[in-house]
Amino acid sequence: MPSEFDLIQRHFTRATRHTALAVGDDAALLQPRTGMQLAVSTDMLVSGTHFFADTDPEDLGWKTLAVNVSDIAAMGAEPRWAFLALSLPAADEAWIEAFARGFFACADAHGVDLAGGDTTRGPLTLSVTIIGETAAGEAVTRDGGRPGDDLWVSGQPGLAALGLAALQGRTRLDADGRRACIAALQRPQPRLALGRALRGVASAMLDVSDGLLGDLRHILERSHTGALIETAALPLTRLLATGADPVLCRHCLLAGGDDYELLFCAATAQRDTVRALATKLELPVHRIGSLTADSGSIHMREADGTLAPLAPSGYDHFA
């Protein structure tokens, strides 16, 4: 049976790009670049809560890091270092090797050094602390939204939640739709390039992890605003094309979570800039509404013009 240190040496020790001292000592030595601020985030994935126990370990390795990279993207920052803590039921080397392969594939794709971490025996739990850099004063936070700002979301929110519904047997999707939705769930793509491009453009931003409406609530709380969502502007077409029930599609888009798309606000004067960025990055963005002066409220305007209040529902670990 390999020891904890054998596992670390064999599967998680490798050359680094921008770390003075990484895995193998009591602490890592990091050297931030001159004039940069550090953006730090921690996220945890727990078996049975965030993923199925039989999830492919390579996919799980990718996702474990990707969801943290997404937090850095939401600040308009650049990811640099990650620290990985693993609680494992057993020293299953085949599982660990596949997990490490997926983790480092994501690290290589986004320029992240694994700078340290820990392993122990226990319930399957995966935790990453990630550190990124952004030029001092340029981070995009949640508190800059103002009444009248446009509300935008990137990519296709709702795909991951439809993928989860399919795996749970709650819906049937056509073959192409099922593949796309499960891929969105298992291999989320952090929107780093968009996040960096929105520095100086977006007034507030976050990543959608717990549902669009639930995460929108955080912007509204920090920016002291409300929001008006336009039903006609919601990007439902691709979800409906999977063959899923329209009611389920709308629920997945608004409250499903696990998308890791960027939800951001920008002044109306920035519309052409946002559209140009989306074209350059070949990533769709959707203007789904606007911020209002009615602090904390969310309303939906239906196609017939009627207004209805919405509860900011989303995933809650303790609900």
mmCIF file of C-alpha atoms in Angstrom:
data_model
loop_
_atom_site.group_PDB
_atom_site.id
_atom_site.type_symbol
_atom_site.label_atom_id
_atom_site.label_comp_id
_atom_site.label_asym_id
_atom_site.label_seq_id
_atom_site.Cartn_x
_atom_site.Cartn_y
_atom_site.Cartn_z
ATOM 1 C CA MET A 1 0.000 0.000 0.000
ATOM 2 C CA PRO A 2 1.600 3.320 -1.052
ATOM 3 C CA SER A 3 2.032 5.940 1.652
ATOM 4 C CA GLU A 4 0.551 9.429 1.543
ATOM 5 C CA PHE A 5 3.945 10.811 0.531
ATOM 6 C CA ASP A 6 4.407 8.188 -2.183
ATOM 7 C CA LEU A 7 1.049 9.201 -3.688
ATOM 8 C CA ILE A 8 1.953 12.892 -3.607
ATOM 9 C CA GLN A 9 5.384 12.278 -5.132
ATOM 10 C CA ARG A 10 4.064 9.945 -7.816
ATOM 11 C CA HIS A 11 0.907 11.736 -8.911
ATOM 12 C CA PHE A 12 1.037 15.395 -7.809
ATOM 13 C CA THR A 13 4.694 16.473 -8.042
ATOM 14 C CA ARG A 14 5.761 18.066 -11.299
ATOM 15 C CA ALA A 15 7.688 21.031 -12.697
ATOM 16 C CA THR A 16 6.094 24.432 -12.131
ATOM 17 C CA ARG A 17 5.918 27.523 -14.311
ATOM 18 C CA HIS A 18 5.978 30.448 -11.888
ATOM 19 C CA THR A 19 6.509 29.062 -8.382
ATOM 20 C CA ALA A 20 9.793 29.454 -6.480
ATOM 21 C CA LEU A 21 9.107 26.387 -4.297
ATOM 22 C CA ALA A 22 6.090 24.133 -4.725
ATOM 23 C CA VAL A 23 5.122 20.612 -3.570
ATOM 24 C CA GLY A 24 7.483 18.924 -1.111
ATOM 25 C CA ASP A 25 8.193 21.418 1.658
ATOM 26 C CA ASP A 26 6.321 22.783 4.684
ATOM 27 C CA ALA A 27 5.000 25.700 2.642
ATOM 28 C CA ALA A 28 5.154 26.974 -0.901
ATOM 29 C CA LEU A 29 7.097 30.080 -1.881
ATOM 30 C CA LEU A 30 5.213 32.316 -4.300
ATOM 31 C CA GLN A 31 6.439 35.465 -5.990
ATOM 32 C CA PRO A 32 3.620 37.791 -7.144
ATOM 33 C CA ARG A 33 4.487 40.074 -10.002
ATOM 34 C CA THR A 34 5.138 43.739 -9.292
ATOM 35 C CA GLY A 35 2.016 45.900 -9.134
ATOM 36 C CA MET A 36 -0.366 42.952 -8.899
ATOM 37 C CA GLN A 37 -3.018 42.113 -6.323
ATOM 38 C CA LEU A 38 -3.766 38.522 -5.314
ATOM 39 C CA ALA A 39 -7.247 37.058 -5.787
ATOM 40 C CA VAL A 40 -7.795 34.013 -3.552
ATOM 41 C CA SER A 41 -10.730 31.583 -3.518
ATOM 42 C CA THR A 42 -11.495 28.180 -1.969
ATOM 43 C CA ASP A 43 -14.054 25.652 -3.143
ATOM 44 C CA MET A 44 -14.924 22.133 -1.999
ATOM 45 C CA LEU A 45 -16.577 19.219 -3.800
ATOM 46 C CA VAL A 46 -18.093 16.458 -1.672
ATOM 47 C CA SER A 47 -19.136 13.037 -2.972
ATOM 48 C CA GLY A 48 -22.909 12.648 -2.897
ATOM 49 C CA THR A 49 -23.434 16.408 -2.623
ATOM 50 C CA HIS A 50 -21.577 17.840 -5.621
ATOM 51 C CA PHE A 51 -20.929 14.737 -7.717
ATOM 52 C CA PHE A 52 -21.916 11.091 -7.991
ATOM 53 C CA ALA A 53 -19.508 8.640 -6.370
ATOM 54 C CA ASP A 54 -19.066 6.827 -9.716
ATOM 55 C CA THR A 55 -18.180 9.985 -11.678
ATOM 56 C CA ASP A 56 -15.274 9.385 -14.038
ATOM 57 C CA PRO A 57 -12.196 10.423 -11.995
ATOM 58 C CA GLU A 58 -10.526 12.174 -14.934
ATOM 59 C CA ASP A 59 -13.601 14.352 -15.443
ATOM 60 C CA LEU A 60 -13.700 14.942 -11.698
ATOM 61 C CA GLY A 61 -10.063 16.036 -11.678
ATOM 62 C CA TRP A 62 -10.801 18.580 -14.407
ATOM 63 C CA LYS A 63 -13.894 19.899 -12.663
ATOM 64 C CA THR A 64 -12.238 20.133 -9.249
ATOM 65 C CA LEU A 65 -9.829 22.739 -10.586
ATOM 66 C CA ALA A 66 -12.117 24.295 -13.217
ATOM 67 C CA VAL A 67 -14.738 25.457 -10.711
ATOM 68 C CA ASN A 68 -11.998 27.316 -8.846
ATOM 69 C CA VAL A 69 -10.501 28.801 -12.007
ATOM 70 C CA SER A 70 -13.997 30.110 -12.730
ATOM 71 C CA ASP A 71 -13.922 32.147 -9.498
ATOM 72 C CA ILE A 72 -10.711 33.803 -10.673
ATOM 73 C CA ALA A 73 -12.291 34.482 -14.074
ATOM 74 C CA ALA A 74 -15.201 36.206 -12.338
ATOM 75 C CA MET A 75 -12.771 38.720 -10.821
ATOM 76 C CA GLY A 76 -11.177 39.458 -14.185
ATOM 77 C CA ALA A 77 -7.972 37.922 -12.828
ATOM 78 C CA GLU A 78 -5.402 35.384 -14.074
ATOM 79 C CA PRO A 79 -5.025 32.068 -12.209
ATOM 80 C CA ARG A 80 -1.495 31.248 -11.049
ATOM 81 C CA TRP A 81 -1.333 28.799 -8.117
ATOM 82 C CA ALA A 82 -3.561 26.077 -6.688
ATOM 83 C CA PHE A 83 -3.433 24.074 -3.454
ATOM 84 C CA LEU A 84 -5.227 20.720 -3.486
ATOM 85 C CA ALA A 85 -6.520 18.904 -0.404
ATOM 86 C CA LEU A 86 -7.889 15.385 -0.908
ATOM 87 C CA SER A 87 -9.805 13.178 1.492
ATOM 88 C CA LEU A 88 -9.813 9.693 -0.037
ATOM 89 C CA PRO A 89 -11.575 6.534 1.183
ATOM 90 C CA ALA A 90 -8.641 4.425 -0.036
ATOM 91 C CA ALA A 91 -5.314 4.734 -1.854
ATOM 92 C CA ASP A 92 -6.747 3.565 -5.178
ATOM 93 C CA GLU A 93 -3.857 4.350 -7.516
ATOM 94 C CA ALA A 94 -5.796 3.858 -10.753
ATOM 95 C CA TRP A 95 -8.447 6.331 -9.543
ATOM 96 C CA ILE A 96 -5.833 8.807 -8.298
ATOM 97 C CA GLU A 97 -3.838 8.603 -11.536
ATOM 98 C CA ALA A 98 -6.938 9.380 -13.614
ATOM 99 C CA PHE A 99 -7.964 12.185 -11.260
ATOM 100 C CA ALA A 100 -4.490 13.736 -11.468
ATOM 101 C CA ARG A 101 -4.560 13.461 -15.264
ATOM 102 C CA GLY A 102 -7.788 15.476 -15.433
ATOM 103 C CA PHE A 103 -6.616 17.973 -12.815
ATOM 104 C CA PHE A 104 -3.350 18.700 -14.627
ATOM 105 C CA ALA A 105 -5.100 18.894 -18.006
ATOM 106 C CA CYS A 106 -7.114 21.783 -16.599
ATOM 107 C CA ALA A 107 -4.011 23.255 -14.957
ATOM 108 C CA ASP A 108 -2.103 23.152 -18.246
ATOM 109 C CA ALA A 109 -5.023 24.659 -20.161
ATOM 110 C CA HIS A 110 -5.133 27.652 -17.819
ATOM 111 C CA GLY A 111 -1.530 28.126 -16.729
ATOM 112 C CA VAL A 112 -1.938 27.018 -13.107
ATOM 113 C CA ASP A 113 0.846 25.614 -10.917
ATOM 114 C CA LEU A 114 -0.033 23.065 -8.251
ATOM 115 C CA ALA A 115 1.913 24.612 -5.387
ATOM 116 C CA GLY A 116 0.963 22.322 -2.501
ATOM 117 C CA GLY A 117 -1.836 20.630 -0.597
ATOM 118 C CA ASP A 118 -2.612 17.644 1.593
ATOM 119 C CA THR A 119 -4.068 14.144 1.500
ATOM 120 C CA THR A 120 -5.804 12.076 4.161
ATOM 121 C CA ARG A 121 -8.087 9.059 4.516
ATOM 122 C CA GLY A 122 -11.785 9.855 4.822
ATOM 123 C CA PRO A 123 -15.004 10.438 2.850
ATOM 124 C CA LEU A 124 -14.265 11.451 -0.739
ATOM 125 C CA THR A 125 -13.832 15.234 -0.556
ATOM 126 C CA LEU A 126 -11.903 17.468 -2.938
ATOM 127 C CA SER A 127 -10.879 20.982 -1.944
ATOM 128 C CA VAL A 128 -8.864 23.563 -3.857
ATOM 129 C CA THR A 129 -7.561 26.950 -2.811
ATOM 130 C CA ILE A 130 -6.650 28.971 -5.884
ATOM 131 C CA ILE A 131 -4.627 32.170 -6.120
ATOM 132 C CA GLY A 132 -4.696 34.504 -9.084
ATOM 133 C CA GLU A 133 -3.303 37.899 -9.962
ATOM 134 C CA THR A 134 -4.781 41.071 -11.340
ATOM 135 C CA ALA A 135 -3.355 44.546 -11.724
ATOM 136 C CA ALA A 136 -3.938 46.575 -8.580
ATOM 137 C CA GLY A 137 -7.359 48.209 -8.621
ATOM 138 C CA GLU A 138 -8.594 46.375 -11.740
ATOM 139 C CA ALA A 139 -10.486 43.435 -10.192
ATOM 140 C CA VAL A 140 -14.179 43.259 -11.093
ATOM 141 C CA THR A 141 -16.253 42.811 -7.942
ATOM 142 C CA ARG A 142 -19.944 42.308 -7.182
ATOM 143 C CA ASP A 143 -20.646 45.764 -5.783
ATOM 144 C CA GLY A 144 -20.307 48.048 -8.804
ATOM 145 C CA GLY A 145 -23.717 47.553 -10.428
ATOM 146 C CA ARG A 146 -25.936 50.609 -10.856
ATOM 147 C CA PRO A 147 -29.633 51.029 -11.750
ATOM 148 C CA GLY A 148 -29.972 51.068 -15.521
ATOM 149 C CA ASP A 149 -26.982 48.810 -16.177
ATOM 150 C CA ASP A 150 -27.554 45.965 -18.616
ATOM 151 C CA LEU A 151 -27.496 42.423 -17.235
ATOM 152 C CA TRP A 152 -25.595 39.880 -19.344
ATOM 153 C CA VAL A 153 -24.787 36.170 -19.107
ATOM 154 C CA SER A 154 -22.218 34.250 -21.136
ATOM 155 C CA GLY A 155 -22.514 30.947 -22.945
ATOM 156 C CA GLN A 156 -25.454 28.645 -22.316
ATOM 157 C CA PRO A 157 -26.681 28.515 -18.730
ATOM 158 C CA GLY A 158 -28.913 25.531 -18.019
ATOM 159 C CA LEU A 159 -27.005 22.852 -19.920
ATOM 160 C CA ALA A 160 -25.316 21.430 -16.816
ATOM 161 C CA ALA A 161 -28.575 21.242 -14.877
ATOM 162 C CA LEU A 162 -30.228 19.428 -17.784
ATOM 163 C CA GLY A 163 -27.286 17.030 -17.789
ATOM 164 C CA LEU A 164 -27.828 16.342 -14.094
ATOM 165 C CA ALA A 165 -31.561 15.831 -14.674
ATOM 166 C CA ALA A 166 -30.755 13.324 -17.425
ATOM 167 C CA LEU A 167 -28.331 11.379 -15.204
ATOM 168 C CA GLN A 168 -30.953 11.290 -12.455
ATOM 169 C CA GLY A 169 -33.595 10.001 -14.879
ATOM 170 C CA ARG A 170 -35.767 13.108 -14.501
ATOM 171 C CA THR A 171 -35.759 13.872 -18.225
ATOM 172 C CA ARG A 172 -34.991 12.259 -21.550
ATOM 173 C CA LEU A 173 -32.823 14.123 -24.040
ATOM 174 C CA ASP A 174 -31.910 13.353 -27.628
ATOM 175 C CA ALA A 175 -28.456 11.785 -28.096
ATOM 176 C CA ASP A 176 -26.635 14.988 -29.089
ATOM 177 C CA GLY A 177 -28.342 16.995 -26.383
ATOM 178 C CA ARG A 178 -27.516 14.420 -23.720
ATOM 179 C CA ARG A 179 -23.826 14.438 -24.689
ATOM 180 C CA ALA A 180 -23.652 18.234 -24.661
ATOM 181 C CA CYS A 181 -25.457 18.588 -21.352
ATOM 182 C CA ILE A 182 -23.423 15.947 -19.534
ATOM 183 C CA ALA A 183 -20.205 17.438 -20.936
ATOM 184 C CA ALA A 184 -21.259 20.841 -19.574
ATOM 185 C CA LEU A 185 -21.845 19.248 -16.171
ATOM 186 C CA GLN A 186 -18.650 17.184 -16.018
ATOM 187 C CA ARG A 187 -16.204 19.438 -17.889
ATOM 188 C CA PRO A 188 -17.127 23.098 -17.234
ATOM 189 C CA GLN A 189 -15.134 25.669 -19.203
ATOM 190 C CA PRO A 190 -14.010 28.658 -17.096
ATOM 191 C CA ARG A 191 -14.537 31.922 -18.991
ATOM 192 C CA LEU A 192 -11.087 33.350 -18.283
ATOM 193 C CA ALA A 193 -10.617 35.228 -21.539
ATOM 194 C CA LEU A 194 -14.000 36.920 -21.199
ATOM 195 C CA GLY A 195 -13.375 37.783 -17.554
ATOM 196 C CA ARG A 196 -10.080 39.483 -18.382
ATOM 197 C CA ALA A 197 -11.594 41.289 -21.361
ATOM 198 C CA LEU A 198 -14.380 42.704 -19.174
ATOM 199 C CA ARG A 199 -12.013 44.580 -16.872
ATOM 200 C CA GLY A 200 -12.961 48.226 -17.202
ATOM 201 C CA VAL A 201 -16.155 47.236 -19.049
ATOM 202 C CA ALA A 202 -18.253 45.279 -16.541
ATOM 203 C CA SER A 203 -19.471 47.146 -13.480
ATOM 204 C CA ALA A 204 -20.092 43.941 -11.461
ATOM 205 C CA MET A 205 -19.553 40.260 -12.159
ATOM 206 C CA LEU A 206 -19.676 36.750 -10.699
ATOM 207 C CA ASP A 207 -19.733 33.173 -11.954
ATOM 208 C CA VAL A 208 -22.945 31.168 -11.984
ATOM 209 C CA SER A 209 -22.432 28.125 -9.777
ATOM 210 C CA ASP A 210 -25.654 27.897 -7.734
ATOM 211 C CA GLY A 211 -28.224 29.056 -10.302
ATOM 212 C CA LEU A 212 -28.596 32.275 -12.265
ATOM 213 C CA LEU A 213 -31.268 33.824 -10.032
ATOM 214 C CA GLY A 214 -29.625 32.657 -6.820
ATOM 215 C CA ASP A 215 -26.263 34.096 -7.818
ATOM 216 C CA LEU A 216 -27.825 37.275 -9.195
ATOM 217 C CA ARG A 217 -29.023 37.874 -5.640
ATOM 218 C CA HIS A 218 -25.389 38.341 -4.557
ATOM 219 C CA ILE A 219 -24.856 41.146 -7.079
ATOM 220 C CA LEU A 220 -28.111 42.802 -6.029
ATOM 221 C CA GLU A 221 -27.186 42.627 -2.342
ATOM 222 C CA ARG A 222 -23.706 44.028 -2.835
ATOM 223 C CA SER A 223 -24.750 46.658 -5.392
ATOM 224 C CA HIS A 224 -27.982 47.640 -3.554
ATOM 225 C CA THR A 225 -30.066 47.236 -6.703
ATOM 226 C CA GLY A 226 -32.907 45.151 -8.079
ATOM 227 C CA ALA A 227 -33.225 43.408 -11.436
ATOM 228 C CA LEU A 228 -35.708 43.095 -14.275
ATOM 229 C CA ILE A 229 -35.410 39.932 -16.388
ATOM 230 C CA GLU A 230 -36.894 39.874 -19.899
ATOM 231 C CA THR A 231 -38.437 36.484 -20.725
ATOM 232 C CA ALA A 232 -38.034 37.073 -24.458
ATOM 233 C CA ALA A 233 -34.274 37.565 -24.005
ATOM 234 C CA LEU A 234 -33.596 34.291 -22.162
ATOM 235 C CA PRO A 235 -31.367 31.927 -24.210
ATOM 236 C CA LEU A 236 -33.724 28.943 -24.235
ATOM 237 C CA THR A 237 -33.432 27.808 -27.859
ATOM 238 C CA ARG A 238 -30.487 25.447 -27.384
ATOM 239 C CA LEU A 239 -32.014 23.921 -24.252
ATOM 240 C CA LEU A 240 -35.342 23.306 -25.990
ATOM 241 C CA ALA A 241 -33.499 21.662 -28.898
ATOM 242 C CA THR A 242 -32.435 18.830 -26.560
ATOM 243 C CA GLY A 243 -36.024 17.594 -26.425
ATOM 244 C CA ALA A 244 -36.506 18.461 -22.749
ATOM 245 C CA ASP A 245 -39.774 19.809 -21.385
ATOM 246 C CA PRO A 246 -39.969 23.636 -21.806
ATOM 247 C CA VAL A 247 -40.837 24.152 -18.133
ATOM 248 C CA LEU A 248 -37.786 22.149 -17.079
ATOM 249 C CA CYS A 249 -35.597 24.051 -19.549
ATOM 250 C CA ARG A 250 -36.637 27.391 -18.094
ATOM 251 C CA HIS A 251 -36.084 26.128 -14.549
ATOM 252 C CA CYS A 252 -32.611 24.803 -15.417
ATOM 253 C CA LEU A 253 -31.648 28.086 -17.038
ATOM 254 C CA LEU A 254 -32.808 30.252 -14.133
ATOM 255 C CA ALA A 255 -32.112 28.068 -11.106
ATOM 256 C CA GLY A 256 -30.148 24.981 -12.147
ATOM 257 C CA GLY A 257 -26.569 25.902 -11.322
ATOM 258 C CA ASP A 258 -23.210 24.250 -12.097
ATOM 259 C CA ASP A 259 -22.866 26.360 -15.256
ATOM 260 C CA TYR A 260 -19.785 28.427 -14.357
ATOM 261 C CA GLU A 261 -20.808 31.025 -16.897
ATOM 262 C CA LEU A 262 -20.210 34.710 -16.140
ATOM 263 C CA LEU A 263 -23.126 36.883 -15.057
ATOM 264 C CA PHE A 264 -22.191 40.548 -15.335
ATOM 265 C CA CYS A 265 -23.528 44.079 -15.487
ATOM 266 C CA ALA A 266 -22.370 46.888 -17.745
ATOM 267 C CA ALA A 267 -23.524 50.389 -18.572
ATOM 268 C CA THR A 268 -25.743 50.662 -21.639
ATOM 269 C CA ALA A 269 -22.964 52.645 -23.338
ATOM 270 C CA GLN A 270 -20.877 49.440 -23.304
ATOM 271 C CA ARG A 271 -23.269 47.336 -25.401
ATOM 272 C CA ASP A 272 -21.250 47.525 -28.607
ATOM 273 C CA THR A 273 -18.048 46.820 -26.685
ATOM 274 C CA VAL A 274 -19.531 43.720 -25.048
ATOM 275 C CA ARG A 275 -20.850 42.428 -28.363
ATOM 276 C CA ALA A 276 -17.477 43.028 -30.019
ATOM 277 C CA LEU A 277 -15.699 41.118 -27.247
ATOM 278 C CA ALA A 278 -18.116 38.213 -27.653
ATOM 279 C CA THR A 279 -17.488 38.114 -31.395
ATOM 280 C CA LYS A 280 -13.718 38.250 -30.924
ATOM 281 C CA LEU A 281 -13.796 35.443 -28.362
ATOM 282 C CA GLU A 282 -16.363 33.407 -30.339
ATOM 283 C CA LEU A 283 -18.435 33.134 -27.190
ATOM 284 C CA PRO A 284 -22.112 34.107 -27.156
ATOM 285 C CA VAL A 285 -23.300 36.571 -24.542
ATOM 286 C CA HIS A 286 -26.947 37.359 -23.863
ATOM 287 C CA ARG A 287 -28.424 40.626 -22.582
ATOM 288 C CA ILE A 288 -31.219 39.262 -20.408
ATOM 289 C CA GLY A 289 -32.385 42.341 -18.518
ATOM 290 C CA SER A 290 -31.247 45.288 -16.465
ATOM 291 C CA LEU A 291 -30.634 46.474 -12.937
ATOM 292 C CA THR A 292 -33.284 48.589 -11.228
ATOM 293 C CA ALA A 293 -33.450 50.930 -8.249
ATOM 294 C CA ASP A 294 -35.780 48.551 -6.378
ATOM 295 C CA SER A 295 -33.099 47.131 -4.102
ATOM 296 C CA GLY A 296 -33.188 43.358 -3.630
ATOM 297 C CA SER A 297 -36.154 42.654 -5.907
ATOM 298 C CA ILE A 298 -36.198 40.511 -9.046
ATOM 299 C CA HIS A 299 -39.055 40.841 -11.539
ATOM 300 C CA MET A 300 -39.726 38.969 -14.759
ATOM 301 C CA ARG A 301 -41.367 40.686 -17.726
ATOM 302 C CA GLU A 302 -43.262 38.100 -19.767
ATOM 303 C CA ALA A 303 -43.758 38.310 -23.519
ATOM 304 C CA ASP A 304 -47.185 39.903 -23.064
ATOM 305 C CA GLY A 305 -45.673 42.692 -20.956
ATOM 306 C CA THR A 306 -46.924 41.495 -17.570
ATOM 307 C CA LEU A 307 -44.577 41.795 -14.621
ATOM 308 C CA ALA A 308 -44.193 39.151 -11.932
ATOM 309 C CA PRO A 309 -41.899 39.064 -8.887
ATOM 310 C CA LEU A 310 -39.430 36.189 -8.697
ATOM 311 C CA ALA A 311 -37.854 34.565 -5.684
ATOM 312 C CA PRO A 312 -34.057 34.478 -6.104
ATOM 313 C CA SER A 313 -33.965 30.684 -5.937
ATOM 314 C CA GLY A 314 -30.771 28.697 -6.325
ATOM 315 C CA TYR A 315 -28.799 25.900 -4.748
ATOM 316 C CA ASP A 316 -28.254 26.184 -0.984
ATOM 317 C CA HIS A 317 -26.011 23.673 0.793
ATOM 318 C CA PHE A 318 -27.998 23.985 4.011
ATOM 319 C CA ALA A 319 -31.529 24.258 2.621
#
